[in-house]
Amino acid sequence: MLLPEFQAVILAAGKGSRMPELTAGKPKCLLPIGGKPLVWYPLHKLQQSGFNDVILIVAENQKTEIQNAIDRTNLNIKVDYFSIGDEELGTADSLRLIHEKIKSDVLVLSCDLVTDVNLSEVVNLFRQHDASICALLFHPPSAEQVVIPGPKAKHKPERDLIGVDTQTNRLVFLASASDFESNVNLPKSLVRKHTNITMYSNLIDSHVYVLKKWVIKYLLHEKSISTIKGELLPHIIRKQLSKPKVKEHNLSVVNTKDSNDIFHYAGESESDSLCVRNASTYNDHYGDVKPCYNNDIIRCFAYIAKPDTYGIRVNTLPAYCLVNAKIIEKWDKIADGKELIRMDSKADVKSTQVDDKCIIWESSRLHEKTSYKNSIIGANSEVQNFSRVFNSILMSNVVIKEKVALENCIVCDGVVIESGSQIKNCLIGSRHVIPKQSVHSHEVLTVTDRLMEF
Amino acid sequence: MSHKSKEVIKKDVVQAVVVAENFRNDFAPITNDTPLALLPLLNVALIDYTLEFLSLGGIEETFLFCCSNVDLIKEHLEKSIKNSAGWSLTMKVNIIISESCRSFGDCLRDLDAKGLIRSDFVLLESGTIGNIKLLPILKKHNEICKVDKGAAMTIILQEAGVGQAGRCLHEELLLVSTLNNRVLFHQKLGRSNTRKIELPLEILVDNSAVNILHNLKDTHIAICSASVLPLFSDNFDFQTRDDFVRGLLINEEILGSTIYWHLIKGSQYGASITNWRMYQAVSREILHRWTYPLVPDMGISTRENNYTHLKNNIYRNKNVHLAKNSNLVEDVIIGSGSSISDGSQISKSIIGENIKIGKNVIIEDSFIFSNTSIGDNCTIKHSVIGSDCILKPGNKVTCGSILGKGVQLPKDKFVEDSLVQSKKPEGACAADKLGEKAYKLKHTDDDEESDSEEEGLVKQLSRLHIADQEIEESDDESVASSKSDEELSYTTSPVPDDTNLFLTEVIDSLARGFEDKLQCDNLILEINSSRYAYNVTVKEVNFNVVKAILMLPFQLSTGQPYLHSLRPLLVYFSPILKNYIRNTNAMTDCLQAVQEVASTNNELNECVVTVLNWFYNKDHLSEEMILSWFSGIDKNTRFYARVQPFINWLQEAEEASSSEDE
């Protein structure tokens, strides 16, 4: 069988530790976004980009649940589930575990990506420069004010410092802004080599990476690296500045094989592209007399998506709220031709007051004389008479009794809200029961000991 | 006030300020009697390029600051005006004489006091030439000022890759700016040897994106708002323009001023001659016509174009006598009235006016000023020969030598890497005398304060560029190959590992415990909680507790000898030792701790036997463990020798006791 040029891997074993309120009772990758679970979006993106199969890394105890949910979404892409144990594993650790399945270069996605970007542009940049790593970066979304359910708190986004060579799109610097106290130290050799760097502090790392096969092999050897973004990428980006040690001819062959040098893995002597490059007059940069790519063997590139691209990582509560507020507007671009099902045919909707910004999932029962605006009603949920649900997200198996007013809330799985309650701007944890006539606003309502597990 | 609006509409005269002095001595001995402004550059005075550039750039009035040799400059300008030089037709030049000024900053403060400047102006440092269209940049600066009231200056920069000749190595510029060209960080790296560049985090985080640029050279041309002069007056510590830029960036909030930069594009060119190396680079660039229309064959400051431009960049005056067998290779300009005899070969050199060059002379990469005669069989390489010199036959002048005005070298001298002047300098010794009118000057004449390697490099960089790739390349490559991970990392110091943190924590606990006479039980509790906090193994706990106690005397620094302060500590912490040194493994850890502290601290090493003896007597250590530990120590260390007597004593005691048993 012909090897595919790229293999796709989706990392879906994350615990969603940045939004524990939502992920306490549900795998992060199954959080509802519009009418689909979160993981559907990267899967669909891959299918749309022409991938026939994908390796999906999931946590052992969530595998069945995820598998069932994906089977229900009618995707054609063949999903190869790979389950990993429950212990806290980093993203690079996950990759290391599947190394036996990796036969070619890899496209790594996170399960929390919702975007309308064209993946082939990233891949093309990778191909064009025969890169080691290519990362996809987004411009920050235009600042939108969404009232986040739960207590009023400042959500401070994590910021990365990302340095990109302005001429060549080489990714030359990556670090988290919180790693530094007052000064950022740049090696002088970096600015001498890349004399025009644009340093971004507002770009969003999409966690879409195209990796050369050798990177996985190197990962296998370098056991101390546990995350892709936090450790692997900065490490390899830094290594761009080093050159392989000059080989001493006296050394025995066995000796060089044993060397743990990254260049032992990254060697490109056998590749055709090197010959082509040596024969060509192409140079990626001007301003000095150095050869193309400065003769670097390791080359990392950044593809910065066009400013009008929509791309968001659903890994925090604000991001989750934002994406749900936007999903109908962006649906056409994201799903590219796939029809948006506003009301599942298996839903039992008796209400006449459902506005066109609502999405009703299968088997939900909306009784008469109920009102809905701008909301998502998850599977098997029930809303009884004289209740209204505005700007809210109901996950699955939620029961809302009579005369309940719900505004700007996120209601997790299996919640029961007894009659007469008025709840505004709240986040209700899974399987919580709200007693009758409760009035809440700006709170997280949850069985507290459930959260303690994390 | 009624006619105020009329005055505003009336177009301001576009003004420029040129500071003709550089307040340094880079061009000695040539500038001993010629002002820098009149330094010949391709046989035309430097100031002519500057003025011509300004008038072509659209300037209508120029203030020229002179501090020394004013009469010569005045005379030169008057002559130019009389000959109706190009600039004199469109531009008015005012000479400002202030012999008291000692720096660039002083000049601007003086100018502020005089109150001659009312609006935006162009500011040039000494020796600046170019062909930049200044009016569009002035307009752009004006627009920036409308948006940003604090905009004080727009510095004009030109692209120049690493290693380009026209990029002054003193002034390797690192610039961080916003995407709309506001300067956030401006550092000239040239003099520093550091391998790291420290950028304040806030400039990266406060802006969504910044440019970090290292591919620029400073043209030493700037557009200034009227606020620049008062800023110089208010901050009397600003000596140079770079001081000004730095001061404004550091005190951005206090001074409320901002700086922008402008990149000149296309065929525009700007450069400043700050030292011999730049002189050499700029000469070459003029020969290569980067400064067009300021090139010899177009006539600079004259209406006649005396030079013909031939292939291989050879510029020949009409009035030149070349012998049949003489050879001009490339990049050569020969001034009027010069003659070159048979068999001479000239390449990459500037030959002034009225030069007599004898037979079989070789001149490469050199600059010969006017009215000089060079005898037969002379060789001149990488050197500058001042005006009115006489070189007798057979001389060899090489390696960045500079001959001042009127030097006369007798026959067959060899001058290498020296400054030579015609007058006898003060304190000259006999060895410095080359001839009646030729005395060597010491290179490090003025800077006696430091002879460090860096200083030497600085000196070297300001002199003529002799051989390629000696400094730049080597430093580039060595950095690339000898780079360790640590050097490449972005954070300042490596993150201290947990074990080290644990050790400092334990030392703190014990020090406090001893001073406040806390219960040892409580201290054990404290140590155990630190242990869990830092997740260290039992082995490391034992090791570090003992180490901490042994290190404590240094921490408390009672002033007493080590042993005196250690003894009460050991007695006091005895319960703690008992708690941790429970089994044979713990004893090994304890002994290793003693060994480590002793090998790094001489104080303990000297009394290690006493300490070990104490541990032994208090039953913290067993005899077998000490012996087995000792057998593992390297016999060649001083530590081994120190412990040896104790071991001997132990073994003797053992034999004695065992024999007693029998």
PDB file of C-alpha atoms in Angstrom, chain A residues 140 159 161 166-167 172-175 177-203 234-235 237-243 245 286-290, chain B residues 159-163 167 169 172 174 179 189-190 192-202 204-215 472-473 475-477 479-481 483 485 487-492:
ATOM      1  CA  PRO A 140      -6.811  37.201  17.872  1.00  0.00           C
ATOM      2  CA  ARG A 159      -0.140  35.015  26.102  1.00  0.00           C
ATOM      3  CA  LEU A 161       5.591  35.523  22.610  1.00  0.00           C
ATOM      4  CA  THR A 166       9.480  38.781   8.615  1.00  0.00           C
ATOM      5  CA  GLN A 167      11.151  37.799   5.356  1.00  0.00           C
ATOM      6  CA  VAL A 172      12.377  31.656  15.494  1.00  0.00           C
ATOM      7  CA  PHE A 173      11.049  32.269  18.966  1.00  0.00           C
ATOM      8  CA  LEU A 174       8.292  30.757  21.062  1.00  0.00           C
ATOM      9  CA  ALA A 175       7.776  31.191  24.753  1.00  0.00           C
ATOM     10  CA  ALA A 177       4.975  35.528  28.357  1.00  0.00           C
ATOM     11  CA  SER A 178       4.567  34.275  31.893  1.00  0.00           C
ATOM     12  CA  ASP A 179       8.000  32.633  31.725  1.00  0.00           C
ATOM     13  CA  PHE A 180       9.636  36.014  32.036  1.00  0.00           C
ATOM     14  CA  GLU A 181       9.801  38.460  34.854  1.00  0.00           C
ATOM     15  CA  SER A 182      11.069  41.735  33.524  1.00  0.00           C
ATOM     16  CA  ASN A 183      13.450  40.993  30.696  1.00  0.00           C
ATOM     17  CA  VAL A 184      13.418  38.749  27.697  1.00  0.00           C
ATOM     18  CA  ASN A 185      16.843  37.575  26.655  1.00  0.00           C
ATOM     19  CA  LEU A 186      17.467  36.961  23.023  1.00  0.00           C
ATOM     20  CA  PRO A 187      20.639  35.231  21.955  1.00  0.00           C
ATOM     21  CA  LYS A 188      22.699  37.655  19.917  1.00  0.00           C
ATOM     22  CA  SER A 189      23.198  34.980  17.322  1.00  0.00           C
ATOM     23  CA  LEU A 190      19.444  34.956  16.790  1.00  0.00           C
ATOM     24  CA  VAL A 191      19.224  38.605  15.802  1.00  0.00           C
ATOM     25  CA  ARG A 192      22.345  38.347  13.709  1.00  0.00           C
ATOM     26  CA  LYS A 193      20.885  35.470  11.786  1.00  0.00           C
ATOM     27  CA  HIS A 194      17.334  36.698  11.565  1.00  0.00           C
ATOM     28  CA  THR A 195      17.786  40.407  11.240  1.00  0.00           C
ATOM     29  CA  ASN A 196      14.130  41.260  10.897  1.00  0.00           C
ATOM     30  CA  ILE A 197      11.917  39.507  13.384  1.00  0.00           C
ATOM     31  CA  THR A 198       8.337  40.354  14.117  1.00  0.00           C
ATOM     32  CA  MET A 199       7.575  39.459  17.685  1.00  0.00           C
ATOM     33  CA  TYR A 200       3.893  38.907  18.285  1.00  0.00           C
ATOM     34  CA  SER A 201       2.323  38.816  21.692  1.00  0.00           C
ATOM     35  CA  ASN A 202      -1.271  38.448  20.601  1.00  0.00           C
ATOM     36  CA  LEU A 203      -1.251  35.537  18.201  1.00  0.00           C
ATOM     37  CA  PRO A 234      10.544  25.757  21.967  1.00  0.00           C
ATOM     38  CA  HIS A 235      13.267  23.117  22.112  1.00  0.00           C
ATOM     39  CA  ILE A 237      12.940  26.153  17.552  1.00  0.00           C
ATOM     40  CA  ARG A 238      16.018  26.892  19.647  1.00  0.00           C
ATOM     41  CA  LYS A 239      17.909  24.106  17.965  1.00  0.00           C
ATOM     42  CA  GLN A 240      17.575  25.957  14.670  1.00  0.00           C
ATOM     43  CA  LEU A 241      20.437  28.124  15.858  1.00  0.00           C
ATOM     44  CA  SER A 242      22.829  25.265  16.388  1.00  0.00           C
ATOM     45  CA  LYS A 243      24.758  23.520  13.746  1.00  0.00           C
ATOM     46  CA  LYS A 245      28.983  19.136  15.268  1.00  0.00           C
ATOM     47  CA  TYR A 286      18.326  38.555   1.183  1.00  0.00           C
ATOM     48  CA  GLY A 287      20.549  40.980   3.044  1.00  0.00           C
ATOM     49  CA  ASP A 288      23.506  38.711   3.646  1.00  0.00           C
ATOM     50  CA  VAL A 289      25.562  36.237   1.700  1.00  0.00           C
ATOM     51  CA  LYS A 290      24.478  33.155   3.582  1.00  0.00           C
TER      52      LYS A 290
ATOM     53  CA  GLU B 159      18.880  48.739   5.282  1.00  0.00           C
ATOM     54  CA  ALA B 160      22.278  47.083   5.557  1.00  0.00           C
ATOM     55  CA  GLY B 161      22.770  43.393   6.122  1.00  0.00           C
ATOM     56  CA  VAL B 162      25.118  41.935   8.689  1.00  0.00           C
ATOM     57  CA  GLY B 163      28.661  42.224   7.429  1.00  0.00           C
ATOM     58  CA  ARG B 167      27.542  49.189   8.331  1.00  0.00           C
ATOM     59  CA  LEU B 169      30.787  47.989  13.386  1.00  0.00           C
ATOM     60  CA  GLU B 172      25.567  47.603  15.121  1.00  0.00           C
ATOM     61  CA  LEU B 174      19.326  46.697  17.418  1.00  0.00           C
ATOM     62  CA  LEU B 179       4.566  48.193  13.383  1.00  0.00           C
ATOM     63  CA  LEU B 189      25.459  46.602  20.184  1.00  0.00           C
ATOM     64  CA  GLY B 190      28.828  47.318  18.661  1.00  0.00           C
ATOM     65  CA  SER B 192      29.296  45.107  23.923  1.00  0.00           C
ATOM     66  CA  ASN B 193      30.572  41.577  23.951  1.00  0.00           C
ATOM     67  CA  THR B 194      27.453  40.107  25.453  1.00  0.00           C
ATOM     68  CA  ARG B 195      25.827  37.195  23.767  1.00  0.00           C
ATOM     69  CA  LYS B 196      22.392  38.019  25.049  1.00  0.00           C
ATOM     70  CA  ILE B 197      20.171  40.907  24.278  1.00  0.00           C
ATOM     71  CA  GLU B 198      17.895  41.926  27.078  1.00  0.00           C
ATOM     72  CA  LEU B 199      14.597  43.319  25.998  1.00  0.00           C
ATOM     73  CA  PRO B 200      12.179  44.632  28.586  1.00  0.00           C
ATOM     74  CA  LEU B 201       9.197  42.298  28.678  1.00  0.00           C
ATOM     75  CA  GLU B 202       6.712  45.123  28.730  1.00  0.00           C
ATOM     76  CA  LEU B 204       6.785  42.998  23.889  1.00  0.00           C
ATOM     77  CA  VAL B 205       3.618  42.477  25.876  1.00  0.00           C
ATOM     78  CA  ASP B 206       2.189  45.982  25.645  1.00  0.00           C
ATOM     79  CA  ASN B 207       2.182  45.844  21.862  1.00  0.00           C
ATOM     80  CA  SER B 208       0.419  43.181  19.913  1.00  0.00           C
ATOM     81  CA  ALA B 209       3.392  42.884  17.584  1.00  0.00           C
ATOM     82  CA  VAL B 210       6.800  44.516  17.415  1.00  0.00           C
ATOM     83  CA  ASN B 211       9.607  44.387  14.898  1.00  0.00           C
ATOM     84  CA  ILE B 212      13.042  43.409  16.118  1.00  0.00           C
ATOM     85  CA  LEU B 213      15.455  44.693  13.536  1.00  0.00           C
ATOM     86  CA  HIS B 214      19.144  44.171  13.177  1.00  0.00           C
ATOM     87  CA  ASN B 215      19.473  44.834   9.466  1.00  0.00           C
ATOM     88  CA  GLU B 472      33.292  39.406  12.055  1.00  0.00           C
ATOM     89  CA  GLU B 473      33.405  35.974  10.575  1.00  0.00           C
ATOM     90  CA  ASP B 475      32.895  35.651  15.982  1.00  0.00           C
ATOM     91  CA  ASP B 476      29.935  34.600  13.913  1.00  0.00           C
ATOM     92  CA  GLU B 477      31.025  31.065  13.372  1.00  0.00           C
ATOM     93  CA  VAL B 479      29.129  31.489  18.292  1.00  0.00           C
ATOM     94  CA  ALA B 480      27.240  29.183  16.038  1.00  0.00           C
ATOM     95  CA  SER B 481      29.234  26.096  16.801  1.00  0.00           C
ATOM     96  CA  LYS B 483      26.480  27.168  21.471  1.00  0.00           C
ATOM     97  CA  ASP B 485      21.521  24.957  25.251  1.00  0.00           C
ATOM     98  CA  GLU B 487      23.078  30.028  26.053  1.00  0.00           C
ATOM     99  CA  LEU B 488      20.191  29.645  23.714  1.00  0.00           C
ATOM    100  CA  SER B 489      17.573  29.704  26.395  1.00  0.00           C
ATOM    101  CA  TYR B 490      15.545  32.808  26.795  1.00  0.00           C
ATOM    102  CA  THR B 491      15.215  33.037  30.539  1.00  0.00           C
ATOM    103  CA  THR B 492      17.998  34.580  32.530  1.00  0.00           C
TER     104      THR B 492
END
